[in-house]
Every structure is written in C-alpha cells, then in structure tokens.
Amino acid sequence: MLTLIHLFSALRLLTDCRAVHSGSLAVRESLIGARAATRNPRIESASRRKRC
C-alpha cells in the first residue's frame, strides 16, 4: 500500500518536472524516473524533489 502511494507521488513529481523542463530530455528523464520509482519509490521521489 505504501509503495503505491509513493509511486503516485513520484508520478505527480514527474509531471511537474515535465511542465518545468521541455524537449526529449524531460521525456527520457521521466521514463528513467518511472522505472526507478517502481524499484525504490522513496529514493526516486526524494531525488525528484531535489532536482526540480
């Protein structure tokens, strides 16, 4: 249950990042981020927050 919540928060952060950044780089980052979020959502969401 917690992993699902973290996954959704990571996805929300990814959409925020996509709005800030532009181009294929943001898309590539979101794909990498989504893959990392499935592995360890807590670390991914924390790194997203720092990057954005």
Coordinates of C-alpha atoms in Angstrom, one line a residue:
M1 CA 0.0 0.0 0.0
L2 CA 2.8 2.5 0.9
T3 CA 4.6 1.7 -2.3
L4 CA 1.5 2.6 -4.4
I5 CA 1.3 6.0 -2.5
H6 CA 5.0 6.6 -3.2
L7 CA 4.6 5.6 -6.8
F8 CA 1.7 8.1 -7.3
S9 CA 3.6 10.9 -5.6
A10 CA 6.7 10.2 -7.8
L11 CA 4.5 10.3 -10.9
R12 CA 3.0 13.6 -9.8
L13 CA 6.5 15.0 -9.3
L14 CA 7.4 13.7 -12.8
T15 CA 4.5 15.6 -14.4
D16 CA 5.6 18.7 -12.5
C17 CA 9.1 18.3 -13.9
R18 CA 7.8 17.8 -17.4
A19 CA 6.0 21.1 -17.1
V20 CA 9.1 22.9 -16.0
H21 CA 11.6 21.2 -18.4
S22 CA 11.0 20.8 -22.2
G23 CA 12.0 18.6 -25.1
S24 CA 13.0 14.9 -25.3
L25 CA 15.3 15.2 -22.2
A26 CA 12.3 15.6 -19.9
V27 CA 10.6 12.6 -21.5
R28 CA 13.7 10.5 -21.2
E29 CA 14.1 11.5 -17.6
S30 CA 10.5 10.7 -16.8
L31 CA 10.9 7.2 -18.3
I32 CA 14.1 6.6 -16.3
G33 CA 12.4 8.1 -13.2
A34 CA 9.3 5.9 -13.7
R35 CA 11.5 2.8 -14.0
A36 CA 13.4 3.8 -10.8
A37 CA 10.2 4.6 -9.0
T38 CA 9.0 1.0 -9.4
R39 CA 12.2 -0.2 -7.9
N40 CA 12.5 2.2 -5.0
P41 CA 9.9 5.0 -4.9
R42 CA 11.1 6.6 -1.7
I43 CA 14.6 7.4 -3.1
E44 CA 13.2 8.4 -6.5
S45 CA 10.7 10.9 -5.1
A46 CA 13.4 12.4 -2.9
S47 CA 15.8 12.8 -5.8
R48 CA 13.0 14.3 -7.9
R49 CA 12.3 16.9 -5.3
K50 CA 15.9 17.9 -5.2
R51 CA 16.3 18.1 -9.0
C52 CA 13.1 20.2 -9.6

